[in-house]
Amino acid sequence: ILWVLHSLVLSTPLVRWVGTMDELFLAALALPRARSPCCSPAVLASALTLAAACAAKCGRSKEQCGGNAQPLVQALILEALGGEDGPKAADVVAAAAGCRLAAQLTSHIVLDVTMHVKLLAALQLALCREPPAQEATAAVAAEQDLRTAAGEALLFTCLRSNPVKLKVLKFLGSTGRLINLLQICAVVSCGKLLAVLRAVACAEPLDAVLEGLNVEIAAVVVECLNKFPKDPAVQRWGFAALGALVVASKTYAERAGRGAGTCIMATLKSDILANNVAVQQEALFCAHAMLLRGQSGLEGGRRELAGQTARVISVSLRAEGKTGTECTAWGLKVLERVACAPKLGPAAVEPVVGVVVEAMLSPHLSFASAEAGSATISYLVAGSETAKLRLKRHKVQLVKAVQVLVWALNEAEGKGCDKGVSLQGWIGVLCDVLGEPRAPPDDDEGMVPVEKFVEEEEAQVGAMM
């Protein structure tokens, strides 16, 4: 009956439940306690799976999950994860169901490292549960399912709390557990583990990240990217995690080395992932971080990197929503870093100057895109006469596009906002680099003629007489 109800929750529109799904949620939670102490792992797993499905689909159910029903929810999750004996003694299917319900809970409330210490510890232990000794396919799949569910629950709670990030960082990073998990995980759980790594790599203070994550983890991430080159989740969160590590410290960039550059270029050129804007965005974010750290793995092929980046920008400009806008911004930032390189930088970007103009004239132009695009244009004009001639034709349009964005920012955030002032400065730069050369100022400009000065002096003396 529980599995039939679960199927109905997943397949039936919420409106068809006529406001009764929250009642079903509470009934599912009450069932294991009603059968205690003889509730079987199968019934517990079915009840928690049904409750998680209700919370995922019904807002009122999720509110109850983090509200009045929270003590019962936490108790059932801990029971599913093995209770006092820990995840090793837990039924793997029931534990996975508990982690799914925990994901709904952590997406609604912020866990406290003191009040929810048992729940956090249980989720981390479930993530690190050792694989079964037997080679049965079903058992291995169940363990991977548990690892994926535990990773999702930890991801939600890490995203909402820096103290939780630090606690997870200490448990998974400092002990080397996360490296071990990434080395043995299957594709189904690898994406979640990389997402957790991305979250904890952004913890504050930065010293905690450097202390908690061994530099070797950068090489392990590159291995994951190479191992699963066609999986969107692994590629997206792998580049997101690697980019966050590189931003945190140059040592991670040095350890990733040319392998990271090879993975980035492979993803940018991939036909399978060509239209996946989220994946391409994270690849460009990672490329930008590597370029900032001066890694030769990408600098060696500037022209190819610029060409592939321009292709991704063209795809993102045609994508709707915030994802496309952010992807365009990271693409322009990559082109800016390539163009600012001495010697051959502007020449590498000059063939794709049309894409830069197209991005700047997009009706969805963002602040980040406007800044990066303006900087790219200034480098191109300074280093390429051909690019300068092509860009000068669009001077009025470019300046107008940035000015319209300034007006919109002033209206949304208040006149004189920091973003508006910054873009106003870039408007001046565009006018200078794309305008006609100005004549040097006359040395005597603005000075009072000597004859007039003498006349004024004589008049003052006469008045005193």
Tab-separated table of C-alpha atoms in Angstrom:
chain	number	residue	atom	x	y	z
A	1	ILE	CA	0.000	0.000	0.000
A	2	LEU	CA	2.807	2.420	0.866
A	3	TRP	CA	4.487	1.918	-2.514
A	4	VAL	CA	1.153	2.429	-4.306
A	5	LEU	CA	0.649	5.699	-2.442
A	6	HIS	CA	4.228	6.683	-3.269
A	7	SER	CA	3.559	6.104	-6.967
A	8	LEU	CA	0.380	8.193	-6.753
A	9	VAL	CA	2.247	11.061	-5.087
A	10	LEU	CA	4.850	11.087	-7.852
A	11	SER	CA	2.418	10.767	-10.764
A	12	THR	CA	-0.653	12.744	-9.656
A	13	PRO	CA	-0.833	16.582	-9.813
A	14	LEU	CA	-0.925	18.201	-6.380
A	15	VAL	CA	-4.314	19.802	-7.050
A	16	ARG	CA	-5.882	16.351	-7.363
A	17	TRP	CA	-5.089	15.675	-3.699
A	18	VAL	CA	-7.450	18.479	-2.620
A	19	GLY	CA	-5.220	19.622	0.228
A	20	THR	CA	-4.825	16.180	1.806
A	21	MET	CA	-1.184	15.394	0.972
A	22	ASP	CA	0.035	16.902	4.254
A	23	GLU	CA	-2.284	14.471	6.078
A	24	LEU	CA	-0.712	11.607	4.141
A	25	PHE	CA	2.729	12.945	5.128
A	26	LEU	CA	1.845	12.826	8.840
A	27	ALA	CA	0.274	9.399	8.475
A	28	ALA	CA	3.439	8.050	6.857
A	29	LEU	CA	5.534	9.373	9.744
A	30	ALA	CA	3.172	7.890	12.339
A	31	LEU	CA	3.208	4.372	10.864
A	32	PRO	CA	6.704	3.237	12.033
A	33	ARG	CA	5.972	4.390	15.574
A	34	ALA	CA	2.623	2.610	15.543
A	35	ARG	CA	4.429	-0.641	14.698
A	36	SER	CA	7.322	-0.089	17.116
A	37	PRO	CA	9.239	-2.033	18.323
A	38	CYS	CA	8.495	-4.541	15.569
A	39	CYS	CA	8.653	-2.221	12.586
A	40	SER	CA	10.608	-3.962	9.846
A	41	PRO	CA	13.301	-2.137	7.813
A	42	ALA	CA	11.137	-2.580	4.698
A	43	VAL	CA	8.154	-0.793	6.275
A	44	LEU	CA	10.413	1.939	7.666
A	45	ALA	CA	11.997	2.462	4.247
A	46	SER	CA	8.597	2.603	2.516
A	47	ALA	CA	7.161	5.052	5.061
A	48	LEU	CA	10.150	7.415	4.893
A	49	THR	CA	10.230	7.264	1.088
A	50	LEU	CA	6.546	8.213	0.983
A	51	ALA	CA	7.085	11.039	3.490
A	52	ALA	CA	10.035	12.391	1.477
A	53	ALA	CA	7.967	12.345	-1.718
A	54	CYS	CA	5.154	14.263	-0.009
A	55	ALA	CA	7.583	16.885	1.339
A	56	ALA	CA	9.173	17.282	-2.080
A	57	LYS	CA	5.850	17.920	-3.798
A	58	CYS	CA	3.743	19.684	-1.164
A	59	GLY	CA	4.791	22.940	0.484
A	60	ARG	CA	2.630	22.346	3.546
A	61	SER	CA	4.218	18.936	4.054
A	62	LYS	CA	7.703	20.457	3.879
A	63	GLU	CA	6.689	23.139	6.392
A	64	GLN	CA	5.516	20.435	8.787
A	65	CYS	CA	8.766	18.550	8.184
A	66	GLY	CA	10.725	21.523	9.517
A	67	GLY	CA	8.046	22.571	12.002
A	68	ASN	CA	5.913	20.624	14.460
A	69	ALA	CA	6.870	17.252	12.993
A	70	GLN	CA	10.609	17.968	13.104
A	71	PRO	CA	11.390	15.958	16.307
A	72	LEU	CA	9.632	12.870	14.899
A	73	VAL	CA	11.315	13.344	11.502
A	74	GLN	CA	14.772	13.507	13.084
A	75	ALA	CA	14.091	10.467	15.278
A	76	LEU	CA	12.976	8.387	12.271
A	77	ILE	CA	15.968	9.483	10.195
A	78	LEU	CA	18.359	8.504	12.986
A	79	GLU	CA	16.571	5.166	13.375
A	80	ALA	CA	16.884	4.516	9.638
A	81	LEU	CA	20.582	5.394	9.752
A	82	GLY	CA	21.280	2.757	12.376
A	83	GLY	CA	20.451	4.487	15.642
A	84	GLU	CA	23.116	4.165	18.330
A	85	ASP	CA	24.926	1.433	16.372
A	86	GLY	CA	25.597	3.712	13.418
A	87	PRO	CA	25.191	3.251	9.640
A	88	LYS	CA	27.167	-0.015	9.588
A	89	ALA	CA	24.247	-1.741	11.307
A	90	ALA	CA	21.574	0.013	9.225
A	91	ASP	CA	19.533	-1.515	6.435
A	92	VAL	CA	20.883	0.129	3.298
A	93	VAL	CA	17.463	0.734	1.712
A	94	ALA	CA	16.024	2.230	4.904
A	95	ALA	CA	19.139	4.363	5.362
A	96	ALA	CA	18.809	5.742	1.821
A	97	ALA	CA	15.150	6.576	2.492
A	98	GLY	CA	16.163	8.346	5.698
A	99	CYS	CA	18.735	10.400	3.806
A	100	ARG	CA	16.103	11.454	1.255
A	101	LEU	CA	13.851	12.667	4.032
A	102	ALA	CA	16.863	14.400	5.600
A	103	ALA	CA	17.435	16.205	2.287
A	104	GLN	CA	13.902	17.600	2.481
A	105	LEU	CA	14.489	18.676	6.073
A	106	THR	CA	17.848	20.345	5.378
A	107	SER	CA	16.455	22.157	2.348
A	108	HIS	CA	13.881	23.807	4.626
A	109	ILE	CA	15.791	24.540	7.842
A	110	VAL	CA	19.382	25.394	8.710
A	111	LEU	CA	20.932	22.674	10.832
A	112	ASP	CA	22.756	23.775	13.952
A	113	VAL	CA	26.099	22.080	14.616
A	114	THR	CA	25.189	21.806	18.313
A	115	MET	CA	21.468	21.043	18.288
A	116	HIS	CA	21.646	18.626	15.332
A	117	VAL	CA	25.020	17.070	16.085
A	118	LYS	CA	23.718	13.487	15.970
A	119	LEU	CA	21.963	13.996	12.644
A	120	LEU	CA	25.045	15.570	11.042
A	121	ALA	CA	27.276	12.789	12.331
A	122	ALA	CA	24.899	10.101	11.060
A	123	LEU	CA	24.719	11.639	7.571
A	124	GLN	CA	28.493	11.890	7.329
A	125	LEU	CA	28.961	8.304	8.485
A	126	ALA	CA	26.348	7.147	5.978
A	127	LEU	CA	28.271	8.883	3.221
A	128	CYS	CA	31.486	7.127	4.280
A	129	ARG	CA	29.945	3.696	4.828
A	130	GLU	CA	32.273	1.029	3.530
A	131	PRO	CA	31.135	-0.854	0.404
A	132	PRO	CA	29.909	-4.431	0.846
A	133	ALA	CA	32.357	-7.283	0.696
A	134	GLN	CA	30.203	-9.235	-1.762
A	135	GLU	CA	30.232	-8.351	-5.434
A	136	ALA	CA	26.459	-8.621	-5.934
A	137	THR	CA	25.267	-5.982	-8.363
A	138	ALA	CA	22.136	-5.199	-6.342
A	139	ALA	CA	24.124	-4.652	-3.139
A	140	VAL	CA	26.631	-2.354	-4.843
A	141	ALA	CA	23.810	-0.353	-6.474
A	142	ALA	CA	22.049	0.027	-3.118
A	143	GLU	CA	25.225	1.330	-1.492
A	144	GLN	CA	25.715	3.859	-4.291
A	145	ASP	CA	22.102	4.949	-3.865
A	146	LEU	CA	22.729	5.493	-0.145
A	147	ARG	CA	25.883	7.491	-0.877
A	148	THR	CA	24.012	9.672	-3.382
A	149	ALA	CA	21.148	10.348	-0.962
A	150	ALA	CA	23.522	11.144	1.920
A	151	GLY	CA	25.531	13.443	-0.334
A	152	GLU	CA	22.408	15.346	-1.337
A	153	ALA	CA	21.356	15.842	2.289
A	154	LEU	CA	24.833	17.074	3.258
A	155	LEU	CA	24.947	19.344	0.216
A	156	PHE	CA	21.753	21.160	1.202
A	157	THR	CA	22.900	21.682	4.779
A	158	CYS	CA	26.403	22.841	3.733
A	159	LEU	CA	24.984	25.404	1.330
A	160	ARG	CA	22.975	27.013	4.126
A	161	SER	CA	25.526	27.111	6.959
A	162	ASN	CA	29.220	27.962	7.161
A	163	PRO	CA	29.664	26.238	10.570
A	164	VAL	CA	28.320	23.039	8.987
A	165	LYS	CA	30.776	23.454	6.107
A	166	LEU	CA	33.630	23.643	8.594
A	167	LYS	CA	32.409	20.570	10.458
A	168	VAL	CA	32.019	18.532	7.261
A	169	LEU	CA	35.362	19.842	6.030
A	170	LYS	CA	37.056	18.591	9.186
A	171	PHE	CA	35.360	15.175	9.100
A	172	LEU	CA	35.678	14.446	5.368
A	173	GLY	CA	38.617	16.569	4.282
A	174	SER	CA	41.165	16.463	7.080
A	175	THR	CA	40.837	12.702	7.435
A	176	GLY	CA	41.233	12.023	3.709
A	177	ARG	CA	37.812	10.334	3.565
A	178	LEU	CA	36.584	12.531	0.713
A	179	ILE	CA	39.593	11.661	-1.445
A	180	ASN	CA	39.007	7.961	-0.824
A	181	LEU	CA	35.319	8.268	-1.680
A	182	LEU	CA	36.023	10.076	-4.953
A	183	GLN	CA	38.511	7.407	-5.960
A	184	ILE	CA	36.090	4.487	-5.480
A	185	CYS	CA	32.703	6.028	-6.267
A	186	ALA	CA	30.578	5.174	-9.288
A	187	VAL	CA	29.219	7.756	-11.691
A	188	VAL	CA	25.821	7.863	-9.965
A	189	SER	CA	27.302	9.200	-6.704
A	190	CYS	CA	30.377	11.006	-8.052
A	191	GLY	CA	28.398	14.102	-9.028
A	192	LYS	CA	26.948	14.491	-5.524
A	193	LEU	CA	30.342	14.057	-3.871
A	194	LEU	CA	31.848	16.709	-6.143
A	195	ALA	CA	28.956	19.037	-5.313
A	196	VAL	CA	29.669	18.556	-1.603
A	197	LEU	CA	33.341	19.307	-2.280
A	198	ARG	CA	32.331	22.478	-4.135
A	199	ALA	CA	30.319	23.583	-1.104
A	200	VAL	CA	32.993	22.950	1.530
A	201	ALA	CA	35.721	24.497	-0.661
A	202	CYS	CA	33.895	27.823	-0.239
A	203	ALA	CA	34.022	27.682	3.555
A	204	GLU	CA	35.384	30.615	5.532
A	205	PRO	CA	37.994	31.345	6.714
A	206	LEU	CA	40.203	30.345	3.812
A	207	ASP	CA	42.817	28.859	6.142
A	208	ALA	CA	40.309	26.179	7.135
A	209	VAL	CA	39.995	25.079	3.501
A	210	LEU	CA	43.755	24.931	3.032
A	211	GLU	CA	44.117	22.944	6.255
A	212	GLY	CA	41.158	20.651	5.639
A	213	LEU	CA	41.677	19.717	1.979
A	214	ASN	CA	44.923	18.093	0.964
A	215	VAL	CA	46.377	19.504	-2.242
A	216	GLU	CA	46.131	16.022	-3.768
A	217	ILE	CA	42.367	16.414	-4.012
A	218	ALA	CA	42.822	18.646	-7.067
A	219	ALA	CA	44.420	15.768	-8.954
A	220	VAL	CA	41.644	13.425	-7.798
A	221	VAL	CA	39.011	15.789	-9.214
A	222	VAL	CA	40.835	15.796	-12.546
A	223	GLU	CA	40.779	11.981	-12.450
A	224	CYS	CA	36.995	12.053	-11.949
A	225	LEU	CA	36.583	14.405	-14.911
A	226	ASN	CA	38.635	12.060	-17.068
A	227	LYS	CA	36.846	8.965	-15.790
A	228	PHE	CA	33.317	10.226	-16.586
A	229	PRO	CA	33.741	12.669	-19.502
A	230	LYS	CA	30.157	12.336	-20.768
A	231	ASP	CA	28.264	12.632	-17.487
A	232	PRO	CA	26.770	16.137	-17.081
A	233	ALA	CA	26.624	16.034	-13.268
A	234	VAL	CA	30.243	14.934	-12.880
A	235	GLN	CA	31.483	17.493	-15.388
A	236	ARG	CA	29.456	20.339	-13.940
A	237	TRP	CA	30.308	19.810	-10.291
A	238	GLY	CA	33.826	18.650	-11.040
A	239	PHE	CA	34.692	21.946	-12.722
A	240	ALA	CA	32.793	23.883	-10.043
A	241	ALA	CA	34.781	22.142	-7.293
A	242	LEU	CA	38.114	22.484	-9.081
A	243	GLY	CA	37.473	26.159	-9.813
A	244	ALA	CA	36.634	26.828	-6.164
A	245	LEU	CA	39.835	25.071	-5.068
A	246	VAL	CA	41.952	27.055	-7.542
A	247	VAL	CA	40.379	30.310	-6.351
A	248	ALA	CA	41.208	29.315	-2.772
A	249	SER	CA	44.905	28.658	-3.417
A	250	LYS	CA	47.445	28.527	-6.223
A	251	THR	CA	48.756	25.225	-4.859
A	252	TYR	CA	45.594	23.465	-6.045
A	253	ALA	CA	46.044	24.984	-9.515
A	254	GLU	CA	49.639	23.780	-9.663
A	255	ARG	CA	48.614	20.265	-8.617
A	256	ALA	CA	45.823	20.112	-11.191
A	257	GLY	CA	48.306	21.308	-13.839
A	258	ARG	CA	47.856	20.613	-17.517
A	259	GLY	CA	45.366	17.871	-16.786
A	260	ALA	CA	42.790	20.490	-15.806
A	261	GLY	CA	43.377	22.421	-19.031
A	262	THR	CA	42.937	19.264	-21.086
A	263	CYS	CA	39.630	18.480	-19.351
A	264	ILE	CA	38.367	22.028	-19.863
A	265	MET	CA	39.118	22.018	-23.579
A	266	ALA	CA	37.577	18.553	-23.981
A	267	THR	CA	34.312	19.720	-22.389
A	268	LEU	CA	34.181	22.978	-24.354
A	269	LYS	CA	34.612	20.976	-27.577
A	270	SER	CA	32.254	18.143	-26.588
A	271	ASP	CA	29.297	17.666	-28.937
A	272	ILE	CA	27.396	15.763	-26.240
A	273	LEU	CA	27.665	18.630	-23.711
A	274	ALA	CA	27.608	21.482	-26.252
A	275	ASN	CA	24.076	22.619	-25.376
A	276	ASN	CA	24.332	22.012	-21.630
A	277	VAL	CA	24.793	25.611	-20.520
A	278	ALA	CA	25.231	24.710	-16.836
A	279	VAL	CA	28.175	22.409	-17.606
A	280	GLN	CA	29.788	24.892	-19.992
A	281	GLN	CA	29.400	27.672	-17.422
A	282	GLU	CA	31.334	25.760	-14.775
A	283	ALA	CA	34.008	24.811	-17.324
A	284	LEU	CA	34.475	28.505	-18.141
A	285	PHE	CA	34.517	29.392	-14.433
A	286	CYS	CA	37.303	26.851	-13.911
A	287	ALA	CA	39.166	28.112	-17.007
A	288	HIS	CA	39.006	31.673	-15.691
A	289	ALA	CA	40.357	30.588	-12.307
A	290	MET	CA	43.215	28.678	-13.959
A	291	LEU	CA	44.085	31.661	-16.170
A	292	LEU	CA	44.145	33.944	-13.139
A	293	ARG	CA	46.665	31.558	-11.563
A	294	GLY	CA	48.783	31.679	-14.744
A	295	GLN	CA	48.540	27.990	-15.603
A	296	SER	CA	50.230	27.126	-18.903
A	297	GLY	CA	47.821	24.287	-19.575
A	298	LEU	CA	45.403	26.823	-21.039
A	299	GLU	CA	47.717	29.601	-22.123
A	300	GLY	CA	49.375	27.340	-24.679
A	301	GLY	CA	46.267	27.312	-26.878
A	302	ARG	CA	44.918	30.838	-26.547
A	303	ARG	CA	43.369	31.011	-30.008
A	304	GLU	CA	41.617	27.646	-29.629
A	305	LEU	CA	40.385	28.550	-26.143
A	306	ALA	CA	39.037	31.881	-27.435
A	307	GLY	CA	37.264	30.157	-30.316
A	308	GLN	CA	35.611	27.520	-28.135
A	309	THR	CA	34.659	30.131	-25.556
A	310	ALA	CA	33.020	32.241	-28.247
A	311	ARG	CA	31.021	29.215	-29.402
A	312	VAL	CA	29.768	28.629	-25.862
A	313	ILE	CA	28.818	32.311	-25.531
A	314	SER	CA	26.800	32.079	-28.742
A	315	VAL	CA	24.900	29.084	-27.327
A	316	SER	CA	24.301	30.786	-23.975
A	317	LEU	CA	22.996	33.957	-25.638
A	318	ARG	CA	20.214	31.863	-27.080
A	319	ALA	CA	19.460	30.159	-23.758
A	320	GLU	CA	16.699	31.570	-21.634
A	321	GLY	CA	16.977	32.276	-17.933
A	322	LYS	CA	19.696	33.208	-15.461
A	323	THR	CA	21.941	30.269	-16.372
A	324	GLY	CA	22.546	31.575	-19.872
A	325	THR	CA	23.332	35.055	-18.573
A	326	GLU	CA	25.916	33.773	-16.090
A	327	CYS	CA	27.508	31.544	-18.709
A	328	THR	CA	27.905	34.551	-21.005
A	329	ALA	CA	29.532	36.530	-18.198
A	330	TRP	CA	32.098	33.798	-17.484
A	331	GLY	CA	32.795	33.450	-21.191
A	332	LEU	CA	33.556	37.158	-21.495
A	333	LYS	CA	35.774	36.968	-18.408
A	334	VAL	CA	37.775	34.183	-20.058
A	335	LEU	CA	38.139	36.254	-23.244
A	336	GLU	CA	39.266	39.201	-21.109
A	337	ARG	CA	42.011	37.100	-19.509
A	338	VAL	CA	43.137	35.806	-22.905
A	339	ALA	CA	43.099	39.281	-24.476
A	340	CYS	CA	45.150	40.849	-21.686
A	341	ALA	CA	48.011	38.402	-22.198
A	342	PRO	CA	51.129	40.063	-23.654
A	343	LYS	CA	52.170	39.551	-27.269
A	344	LEU	CA	49.569	37.231	-28.814
A	345	GLY	CA	46.608	37.811	-26.474
A	346	PRO	CA	44.628	40.344	-28.564
A	347	ALA	CA	45.436	38.462	-31.776
A	348	ALA	CA	43.893	35.295	-30.303
A	349	VAL	CA	40.606	37.042	-29.473
A	350	GLU	CA	40.404	39.253	-32.580
A	351	PRO	CA	38.700	36.564	-34.756
A	352	VAL	CA	35.765	36.346	-32.299
A	353	VAL	CA	35.263	40.070	-31.769
A	354	GLY	CA	31.810	39.747	-33.354
A	355	VAL	CA	30.672	37.484	-30.515
A	356	VAL	CA	31.908	40.028	-27.969
A	357	VAL	CA	29.815	42.727	-29.653
A	358	GLU	CA	26.797	40.406	-29.811
A	359	ALA	CA	27.079	39.684	-26.080
A	360	MET	CA	27.393	43.373	-25.226
A	361	LEU	CA	24.303	44.233	-27.285
A	362	SER	CA	22.200	41.425	-25.791
A	363	PRO	CA	18.923	42.593	-24.185
A	364	HIS	CA	19.868	40.387	-21.184
A	365	LEU	CA	23.222	42.143	-20.614
A	366	SER	CA	24.249	41.787	-16.960
A	367	PHE	CA	26.605	43.860	-14.853
A	368	ALA	CA	29.290	41.154	-14.895
A	369	SER	CA	29.024	40.770	-18.674
A	370	ALA	CA	29.194	44.519	-19.231
A	371	GLU	CA	32.339	44.866	-17.122
A	372	ALA	CA	34.115	41.888	-18.670
A	373	GLY	CA	33.025	42.828	-22.180
A	374	SER	CA	34.199	46.430	-21.816
A	375	ALA	CA	37.561	45.280	-20.473
A	376	THR	CA	37.929	42.827	-23.356
A	377	ILE	CA	37.200	45.591	-25.868
A	378	SER	CA	39.786	47.875	-24.304
A	379	TYR	CA	42.480	45.178	-24.560
A	380	LEU	CA	41.521	44.386	-28.158
A	381	VAL	CA	41.668	48.017	-29.244
A	382	ALA	CA	45.052	48.462	-27.584
A	383	GLY	CA	46.573	45.365	-29.170
A	384	SER	CA	44.868	44.832	-32.536
A	385	GLU	CA	44.327	47.449	-35.209
A	386	THR	CA	41.957	45.112	-37.077
A	387	ALA	CA	39.794	44.644	-33.993
A	388	LYS	CA	39.809	48.391	-33.383
A	389	LEU	CA	38.463	49.122	-36.858
A	390	ARG	CA	35.699	46.526	-36.444
A	391	LEU	CA	34.729	47.736	-32.989
A	392	LYS	CA	34.618	51.427	-33.924
A	393	ARG	CA	31.641	50.710	-36.183
A	394	HIS	CA	29.636	49.726	-33.101
A	395	LYS	CA	30.751	52.517	-30.773
A	396	VAL	CA	27.348	54.175	-30.422
A	397	GLN	CA	25.534	50.875	-29.910
A	398	LEU	CA	28.028	49.659	-27.312
A	399	VAL	CA	27.964	52.867	-25.307
A	400	LYS	CA	24.180	52.987	-25.456
A	401	ALA	CA	23.874	49.370	-24.275
A	402	VAL	CA	26.009	50.019	-21.192
A	403	GLN	CA	24.235	53.334	-20.498
A	404	VAL	CA	20.832	51.631	-20.596
A	405	LEU	CA	22.118	49.103	-18.051
A	406	VAL	CA	23.360	51.969	-15.840
A	407	TRP	CA	19.878	53.536	-15.886
A	408	ALA	CA	18.313	50.192	-14.990
A	409	LEU	CA	20.758	49.673	-12.092
A	410	ASN	CA	20.174	53.197	-10.773
A	411	GLU	CA	16.451	52.583	-10.846
A	412	ALA	CA	16.706	49.172	-9.142
A	413	GLU	CA	19.439	49.880	-6.578
A	414	GLY	CA	19.293	53.652	-6.236
A	415	LYS	CA	20.963	56.474	-8.071
A	416	GLY	CA	24.716	56.501	-7.607
A	417	CYS	CA	24.923	52.785	-6.724
A	418	ASP	CA	28.365	51.195	-6.887
A	419	LYS	CA	27.569	49.123	-9.961
A	420	GLY	CA	26.232	52.144	-11.825
A	421	VAL	CA	29.288	54.230	-10.973
A	422	SER	CA	31.595	51.417	-12.089
A	423	LEU	CA	29.845	51.049	-15.448
A	424	GLN	CA	29.822	54.818	-15.917
A	425	GLY	CA	33.590	54.655	-15.748
A	426	TRP	CA	33.617	51.919	-18.400
A	427	ILE	CA	31.452	54.120	-20.630
A	428	GLY	CA	34.219	56.708	-20.472
A	429	VAL	CA	36.767	54.043	-21.399
A	430	LEU	CA	34.699	52.920	-24.400
A	431	CYS	CA	34.297	56.499	-25.604
A	432	ASP	CA	38.040	57.082	-25.326
A	433	VAL	CA	39.286	53.892	-26.994
A	434	LEU	CA	36.678	53.829	-29.760
A	435	GLY	CA	36.545	57.583	-30.440
A	436	GLU	CA	38.761	59.721	-32.634
A	437	PRO	CA	42.125	60.726	-31.149
A	438	ARG	CA	41.889	63.995	-29.271
A	439	ALA	CA	44.203	66.894	-30.068
A	440	PRO	CA	46.725	67.576	-27.307
A	441	PRO	CA	45.666	70.464	-25.075
A	442	ASP	CA	47.099	73.885	-25.802
A	443	ASP	CA	49.657	74.932	-23.188
A	444	ASP	CA	48.040	78.374	-23.000
A	445	GLU	CA	44.486	77.031	-22.858
A	446	GLY	CA	42.593	78.469	-19.927
A	447	MET	CA	45.236	81.130	-19.105
A	448	VAL	CA	44.300	84.815	-18.771
A	449	PRO	CA	45.944	86.998	-21.495
A	450	VAL	CA	48.715	89.223	-20.163
A	451	GLU	CA	47.125	92.361	-21.651
A	452	LYS	CA	43.847	91.685	-19.838
A	453	PHE	CA	45.699	91.016	-16.587
A	454	VAL	CA	47.562	94.360	-16.865
A	455	GLU	CA	44.339	96.251	-17.578
A	456	GLU	CA	42.684	94.740	-14.499
A	457	GLU	CA	45.669	95.657	-12.325
A	458	GLU	CA	45.635	99.290	-13.550
A	459	ALA	CA	41.909	99.529	-12.928
A	460	GLN	CA	42.331	98.312	-9.330
A	461	VAL	CA	45.135	100.840	-8.700
A	462	GLY	CA	43.012	103.659	-10.122
A	463	ALA	CA	40.148	102.779	-7.845
A	464	MET	CA	42.412	102.904	-4.818
A	465	MET	CA	43.648	106.357	-5.798
